[in-house]
Amino acid sequence: MNAQHPSIHEWWPKLSIQTKEALRESAGDLTPEVREEISQLTGTDVPEGASLSEEDRDFIRTQSEPVD
């Protein structure tokens, strides 16, 4: 069972550019650095083993698409 993290809608807009790029290139696992940044932004502990869901990855893809 995967550990959970706060809603991506809460923290994605506030992430650093470097962390966003790292997540776009990842397989969905949250590194200790990513977990720490999310924790700092949300005030919520992000446990070891937390990962992105398919819905989270879909959300990230929509955030990098150009807007008309």
PDB file of N, CA and C in Angstrom:
ATOM      1  N   MET A   1       0.839  -1.188   0.000  1.00  0.00           N
ATOM      2  CA  MET A   1       0.000   0.000   0.000  1.00  0.00           C
ATOM      3  C   MET A   1       0.881   1.248   0.000  1.00  0.00           C
ATOM      4  N   ASN A   2       0.542   2.198  -0.853  1.00  0.00           N
ATOM      5  CA  ASN A   2       1.315   3.425  -0.950  1.00  0.00           C
ATOM      6  C   ASN A   2       0.894   4.411   0.128  1.00  0.00           C
ATOM      7  N   ALA A   3       1.867   5.092   0.682  1.00  0.00           N
ATOM      8  CA  ALA A   3       1.576   6.157   1.635  1.00  0.00           C
ATOM      9  C   ALA A   3       0.974   7.332   0.861  1.00  0.00           C
ATOM     10  N   GLN A   4       0.173   8.103   1.528  1.00  0.00           N
ATOM     11  CA  GLN A   4      -0.529   9.206   0.884  1.00  0.00           C
ATOM     12  C   GLN A   4       0.124  10.546   1.208  1.00  0.00           C
ATOM     13  N   HIS A   5      -0.195  11.507   0.383  1.00  0.00           N
ATOM     14  CA  HIS A   5       0.268  12.879   0.562  1.00  0.00           C
ATOM     15  C   HIS A   5      -0.936  13.810   0.445  1.00  0.00           C
ATOM     16  N   PRO A   6      -0.784  15.073   0.854  1.00  0.00           N
ATOM     17  CA  PRO A   6      -1.885  16.031   0.701  1.00  0.00           C
ATOM     18  C   PRO A   6      -2.270  16.179  -0.773  1.00  0.00           C
ATOM     19  N   SER A   7      -3.445  16.701  -1.029  1.00  0.00           N
ATOM     20  CA  SER A   7      -3.939  16.883  -2.396  1.00  0.00           C
ATOM     21  C   SER A   7      -2.953  17.686  -3.239  1.00  0.00           C
ATOM     22  N   ILE A   8      -2.676  17.197  -4.432  1.00  0.00           N
ATOM     23  CA  ILE A   8      -1.750  17.863  -5.353  1.00  0.00           C
ATOM     24  C   ILE A   8      -2.229  19.271  -5.700  1.00  0.00           C
ATOM     25  N   HIS A   9      -3.536  19.486  -5.682  1.00  0.00           N
ATOM     26  CA  HIS A   9      -4.083  20.810  -5.997  1.00  0.00           C
ATOM     27  C   HIS A   9      -3.656  21.846  -4.964  1.00  0.00           C
ATOM     28  N   GLU A  10      -3.343  21.388  -3.765  1.00  0.00           N
ATOM     29  CA  GLU A  10      -2.923  22.278  -2.681  1.00  0.00           C
ATOM     30  C   GLU A  10      -1.471  22.710  -2.836  1.00  0.00           C
ATOM     31  N   TRP A  11      -0.591  21.794  -3.214  1.00  0.00           N
ATOM     32  CA  TRP A  11       0.831  22.115  -3.193  1.00  0.00           C
ATOM     33  C   TRP A  11       1.486  22.313  -4.551  1.00  0.00           C
ATOM     34  N   TRP A  12       0.938  21.767  -5.620  1.00  0.00           N
ATOM     35  CA  TRP A  12       1.602  21.884  -6.925  1.00  0.00           C
ATOM     36  C   TRP A  12       1.862  23.335  -7.329  1.00  0.00           C
ATOM     37  N   PRO A  13       0.875  24.228  -7.233  1.00  0.00           N
ATOM     38  CA  PRO A  13       1.126  25.609  -7.678  1.00  0.00           C
ATOM     39  C   PRO A  13       2.239  26.310  -6.909  1.00  0.00           C
ATOM     40  N   LYS A  14       2.541  25.855  -5.710  1.00  0.00           N
ATOM     41  CA  LYS A  14       3.521  26.520  -4.857  1.00  0.00           C
ATOM     42  C   LYS A  14       4.919  25.903  -4.939  1.00  0.00           C
ATOM     43  N   LEU A  15       5.045  24.762  -5.612  1.00  0.00           N
ATOM     44  CA  LEU A  15       6.340  24.076  -5.688  1.00  0.00           C
ATOM     45  C   LEU A  15       7.370  24.901  -6.447  1.00  0.00           C
ATOM     46  N   SER A  16       8.631  24.710  -6.098  1.00  0.00           N
ATOM     47  CA  SER A  16       9.711  25.345  -6.846  1.00  0.00           C
ATOM     48  C   SER A  16       9.768  24.752  -8.255  1.00  0.00           C
ATOM     49  N   ILE A  17      10.291  25.514  -9.171  1.00  0.00           N
ATOM     50  CA  ILE A  17      10.432  25.060 -10.564  1.00  0.00           C
ATOM     51  C   ILE A  17      11.257  23.775 -10.618  1.00  0.00           C
ATOM     52  N   GLN A  18      12.335  23.707  -9.842  1.00  0.00           N
ATOM     53  CA  GLN A  18      13.203  22.527  -9.848  1.00  0.00           C
ATOM     54  C   GLN A  18      12.437  21.282  -9.417  1.00  0.00           C
ATOM     55  N   THR A  19      11.611  21.419  -8.407  1.00  0.00           N
ATOM     56  CA  THR A  19      10.844  20.276  -7.915  1.00  0.00           C
ATOM     57  C   THR A  19       9.781  19.873  -8.925  1.00  0.00           C
ATOM     58  N   LYS A  20       9.138  20.842  -9.554  1.00  0.00           N
ATOM     59  CA  LYS A  20       8.159  20.514 -10.596  1.00  0.00           C
ATOM     60  C   LYS A  20       8.814  19.726 -11.722  1.00  0.00           C
ATOM     61  N   GLU A  21       9.979  20.172 -12.159  1.00  0.00           N
ATOM     62  CA  GLU A  21      10.697  19.464 -13.230  1.00  0.00           C
ATOM     63  C   GLU A  21      11.071  18.050 -12.802  1.00  0.00           C
ATOM     64  N   ALA A  22      11.526  17.912 -11.565  1.00  0.00           N
ATOM     65  CA  ALA A  22      11.891  16.585 -11.062  1.00  0.00           C
ATOM     66  C   ALA A  22      10.681  15.655 -11.064  1.00  0.00           C
ATOM     67  N   LEU A  23       9.517  16.164 -10.666  1.00  0.00           N
ATOM     68  CA  LEU A  23       8.315  15.336 -10.649  1.00  0.00           C
ATOM     69  C   LEU A  23       7.838  15.001 -12.056  1.00  0.00           C
ATOM     70  N   ARG A  24       7.971  15.927 -12.986  1.00  0.00           N
ATOM     71  CA  ARG A  24       7.579  15.643 -14.376  1.00  0.00           C
ATOM     72  C   ARG A  24       8.413  14.505 -14.958  1.00  0.00           C
ATOM     73  N   GLU A  25       9.661  14.413 -14.529  1.00  0.00           N
ATOM     74  CA  GLU A  25      10.577  13.404 -15.061  1.00  0.00           C
ATOM     75  C   GLU A  25      10.576  12.108 -14.252  1.00  0.00           C
ATOM     76  N   SER A  26       9.889  12.091 -13.122  1.00  0.00           N
ATOM     77  CA  SER A  26       9.942  10.921 -12.241  1.00  0.00           C
ATOM     78  C   SER A  26       8.907   9.875 -12.626  1.00  0.00           C
ATOM     79  N   ALA A  27       9.058   8.719 -12.037  1.00  0.00           N
ATOM     80  CA  ALA A  27       8.099   7.625 -12.214  1.00  0.00           C
ATOM     81  C   ALA A  27       6.954   7.743 -11.215  1.00  0.00           C
ATOM     82  N   GLY A  28       6.960   8.788 -10.414  1.00  0.00           N
ATOM     83  CA  GLY A  28       5.887   9.003  -9.453  1.00  0.00           C
ATOM     84  C   GLY A  28       6.300   8.890  -8.006  1.00  0.00           C
ATOM     85  N   ASP A  29       7.503   8.372  -7.746  1.00  0.00           N
ATOM     86  CA  ASP A  29       7.976   8.280  -6.367  1.00  0.00           C
ATOM     87  C   ASP A  29       8.398   9.664  -5.876  1.00  0.00           C
ATOM     88  N   LEU A  30       8.060   9.972  -4.637  1.00  0.00           N
ATOM     89  CA  LEU A  30       8.435  11.250  -4.056  1.00  0.00           C
ATOM     90  C   LEU A  30       9.740  11.086  -3.287  1.00  0.00           C
ATOM     91  N   THR A  31      10.769  11.796  -3.723  1.00  0.00           N
ATOM     92  CA  THR A  31      12.067  11.740  -3.061  1.00  0.00           C
ATOM     93  C   THR A  31      11.980  12.443  -1.710  1.00  0.00           C
ATOM     94  N   PRO A  32      12.953  12.222  -0.845  1.00  0.00           N
ATOM     95  CA  PRO A  32      12.942  12.930   0.445  1.00  0.00           C
ATOM     96  C   PRO A  32      12.879  14.451   0.279  1.00  0.00           C
ATOM     97  N   GLU A  33      13.567  14.979  -0.732  1.00  0.00           N
ATOM     98  CA  GLU A  33      13.565  16.431  -0.957  1.00  0.00           C
ATOM     99  C   GLU A  33      12.180  16.927  -1.374  1.00  0.00           C
ATOM    100  N   VAL A  34      11.513  16.163  -2.234  1.00  0.00           N
ATOM    101  CA  VAL A  34      10.166  16.536  -2.673  1.00  0.00           C
ATOM    102  C   VAL A  34       9.196  16.447  -1.501  1.00  0.00           C
ATOM    103  N   ARG A  35       9.293  15.375  -0.727  1.00  0.00           N
ATOM    104  CA  ARG A  35       8.416  15.221   0.438  1.00  0.00           C
ATOM    105  C   ARG A  35       8.603  16.371   1.421  1.00  0.00           C
ATOM    106  N   GLU A  36       9.851  16.781   1.622  1.00  0.00           N
ATOM    107  CA  GLU A  36      10.140  17.886   2.550  1.00  0.00           C
ATOM    108  C   GLU A  36       9.527  19.188   2.047  1.00  0.00           C
ATOM    109  N   GLU A  37       9.662  19.460   0.757  1.00  0.00           N
ATOM    110  CA  GLU A  37       9.096  20.703   0.220  1.00  0.00           C
ATOM    111  C   GLU A  37       7.571  20.701   0.345  1.00  0.00           C
ATOM    112  N   ILE A  38       6.933  19.577   0.030  1.00  0.00           N
ATOM    113  CA  ILE A  38       5.480  19.478   0.164  1.00  0.00           C
ATOM    114  C   ILE A  38       5.081  19.663   1.633  1.00  0.00           C
ATOM    115  N   SER A  39       5.832  19.055   2.535  1.00  0.00           N
ATOM    116  CA  SER A  39       5.547  19.202   3.970  1.00  0.00           C
ATOM    117  C   SER A  39       5.639  20.655   4.411  1.00  0.00           C
ATOM    118  N   GLN A  40       6.671  21.346   3.949  1.00  0.00           N
ATOM    119  CA  GLN A  40       6.840  22.751   4.319  1.00  0.00           C
ATOM    120  C   GLN A  40       5.696  23.606   3.780  1.00  0.00           C
ATOM    121  N   LEU A  41       5.237  23.298   2.572  1.00  0.00           N
ATOM    122  CA  LEU A  41       4.170  24.082   1.952  1.00  0.00           C
ATOM    123  C   LEU A  41       2.807  23.829   2.587  1.00  0.00           C
ATOM    124  N   THR A  42       2.576  22.604   3.028  1.00  0.00           N
ATOM    125  CA  THR A  42       1.241  22.226   3.506  1.00  0.00           C
ATOM    126  C   THR A  42       1.130  22.108   5.019  1.00  0.00           C
ATOM    127  N   GLY A  43       2.274  22.028   5.697  1.00  0.00           N
ATOM    128  CA  GLY A  43       2.243  21.813   7.136  1.00  0.00           C
ATOM    129  C   GLY A  43       1.811  20.407   7.507  1.00  0.00           C
ATOM    130  N   THR A  44       1.883  19.495   6.552  1.00  0.00           N
ATOM    131  CA  THR A  44       1.472  18.111   6.741  1.00  0.00           C
ATOM    132  C   THR A  44       2.646  17.186   6.468  1.00  0.00           C
ATOM    133  N   ASP A  45       2.834  16.202   7.326  1.00  0.00           N
ATOM    134  CA  ASP A  45       3.898  15.231   7.107  1.00  0.00           C
ATOM    135  C   ASP A  45       3.586  14.402   5.860  1.00  0.00           C
ATOM    136  N   VAL A  46       4.594  14.246   4.992  1.00  0.00           N
ATOM    137  CA  VAL A  46       4.458  13.381   3.826  1.00  0.00           C
ATOM    138  C   VAL A  46       5.336  12.163   4.104  1.00  0.00           C
ATOM    139  N   PRO A  47       4.723  11.020   4.360  1.00  0.00           N
ATOM    140  CA  PRO A  47       5.489   9.862   4.796  1.00  0.00           C
ATOM    141  C   PRO A  47       6.365   9.253   3.715  1.00  0.00           C
ATOM    142  N   GLU A  48       7.407   8.583   4.164  1.00  0.00           N
ATOM    143  CA  GLU A  48       8.254   7.825   3.257  1.00  0.00           C
ATOM    144  C   GLU A  48       7.369   6.818   2.527  1.00  0.00           C
ATOM    145  N   GLY A  49       7.625   6.646   1.243  1.00  0.00           N
ATOM    146  CA  GLY A  49       6.824   5.722   0.448  1.00  0.00           C
ATOM    147  C   GLY A  49       5.678   6.399  -0.276  1.00  0.00           C
ATOM    148  N   ALA A  50       5.459   7.699  -0.003  1.00  0.00           N
ATOM    149  CA  ALA A  50       4.400   8.427  -0.707  1.00  0.00           C
ATOM    150  C   ALA A  50       4.759   8.524  -2.180  1.00  0.00           C
ATOM    151  N   SER A  51       3.745   8.434  -3.019  1.00  0.00           N
ATOM    152  CA  SER A  51       3.977   8.518  -4.455  1.00  0.00           C
ATOM    153  C   SER A  51       2.798   9.177  -5.133  1.00  0.00           C
ATOM    154  N   LEU A  52       3.003   9.556  -6.385  1.00  0.00           N
ATOM    155  CA  LEU A  52       1.945  10.169  -7.169  1.00  0.00           C
ATOM    156  C   LEU A  52       1.019   9.099  -7.707  1.00  0.00           C
ATOM    157  N   SER A  53      -0.258   9.385  -7.676  1.00  0.00           N
ATOM    158  CA  SER A  53      -1.249   8.484  -8.282  1.00  0.00           C
ATOM    159  C   SER A  53      -1.310   8.773  -9.782  1.00  0.00           C
ATOM    160  N   GLU A  54      -2.012   7.938 -10.506  1.00  0.00           N
ATOM    161  CA  GLU A  54      -2.213   8.184 -11.933  1.00  0.00           C
ATOM    162  C   GLU A  54      -2.949   9.512 -12.131  1.00  0.00           C
ATOM    163  N   GLU A  55      -3.910   9.809 -11.250  1.00  0.00           N
ATOM    164  CA  GLU A  55      -4.631  11.080 -11.332  1.00  0.00           C
ATOM    165  C   GLU A  55      -3.696  12.266 -11.085  1.00  0.00           C
ATOM    166  N   ASP A  56      -2.759  12.115 -10.143  1.00  0.00           N
ATOM    167  CA  ASP A  56      -1.770  13.171  -9.891  1.00  0.00           C
ATOM    168  C   ASP A  56      -0.922  13.403 -11.134  1.00  0.00           C
ATOM    169  N   ARG A  57      -0.465  12.331 -11.768  1.00  0.00           N
ATOM    170  CA  ARG A  57       0.366  12.462 -12.971  1.00  0.00           C
ATOM    171  C   ARG A  57      -0.427  13.100 -14.109  1.00  0.00           C
ATOM    172  N   ASP A  58      -1.707  12.757 -14.224  1.00  0.00           N
ATOM    173  CA  ASP A  58      -2.568  13.398 -15.227  1.00  0.00           C
ATOM    174  C   ASP A  58      -2.673  14.897 -14.950  1.00  0.00           C
ATOM    175  N   PHE A  59      -2.849  15.256 -13.680  1.00  0.00           N
ATOM    176  CA  PHE A  59      -2.937  16.668 -13.300  1.00  0.00           C
ATOM    177  C   PHE A  59      -1.654  17.399 -13.692  1.00  0.00           C
ATOM    178  N   ILE A  60      -0.508  16.810 -13.415  1.00  0.00           N
ATOM    179  CA  ILE A  60       0.772  17.439 -13.759  1.00  0.00           C
ATOM    180  C   ILE A  60       0.865  17.653 -15.266  1.00  0.00           C
ATOM    181  N   ARG A  61       0.445  16.666 -16.044  1.00  0.00           N
ATOM    182  CA  ARG A  61       0.481  16.820 -17.508  1.00  0.00           C
ATOM    183  C   ARG A  61      -0.398  17.991 -17.950  1.00  0.00           C
ATOM    184  N   THR A  62      -1.560  18.161 -17.341  1.00  0.00           N
ATOM    185  CA  THR A  62      -2.434  19.267 -17.739  1.00  0.00           C
ATOM    186  C   THR A  62      -1.813  20.612 -17.366  1.00  0.00           C
ATOM    187  N   GLN A  63      -0.997  20.638 -16.336  1.00  0.00           N
ATOM    188  CA  GLN A  63      -0.385  21.892 -15.907  1.00  0.00           C
ATOM    189  C   GLN A  63       0.772  22.321 -16.797  1.00  0.00           C
ATOM    190  N   SER A  64       1.245  21.413 -17.638  1.00  0.00           N
ATOM    191  CA  SER A  64       2.371  21.765 -18.514  1.00  0.00           C
ATOM    192  C   SER A  64       1.933  21.938 -19.961  1.00  0.00           C
ATOM    193  N   GLU A  65       0.621  21.804 -20.225  1.00  0.00           N
ATOM    194  CA  GLU A  65       0.127  22.003 -21.579  1.00  0.00           C
ATOM    195  C   GLU A  65      -0.103  23.485 -21.834  1.00  0.00           C
ATOM    196  N   PRO A  66       0.199  23.929 -23.067  1.00  0.00           N
ATOM    197  CA  PRO A  66      -0.050  25.340 -23.386  1.00  0.00           C
ATOM    198  C   PRO A  66      -1.543  25.676 -23.334  1.00  0.00           C
ATOM    199  N   VAL A  67      -1.829  26.886 -22.968  1.00  0.00           N
ATOM    200  CA  VAL A  67      -3.209  27.366 -22.896  1.00  0.00           C
ATOM    201  C   VAL A  67      -3.483  28.192 -24.148  1.00  0.00           C
ATOM    202  N   ASP A  68      -4.660  27.988 -24.728  1.00  0.00           N
ATOM    203  CA  ASP A  68      -5.032  28.757 -25.936  1.00  0.00           C
ATOM    204  C   ASP A  68      -5.287  30.201 -25.613  1.00  0.00           C
TER     205      ASP A  68
END
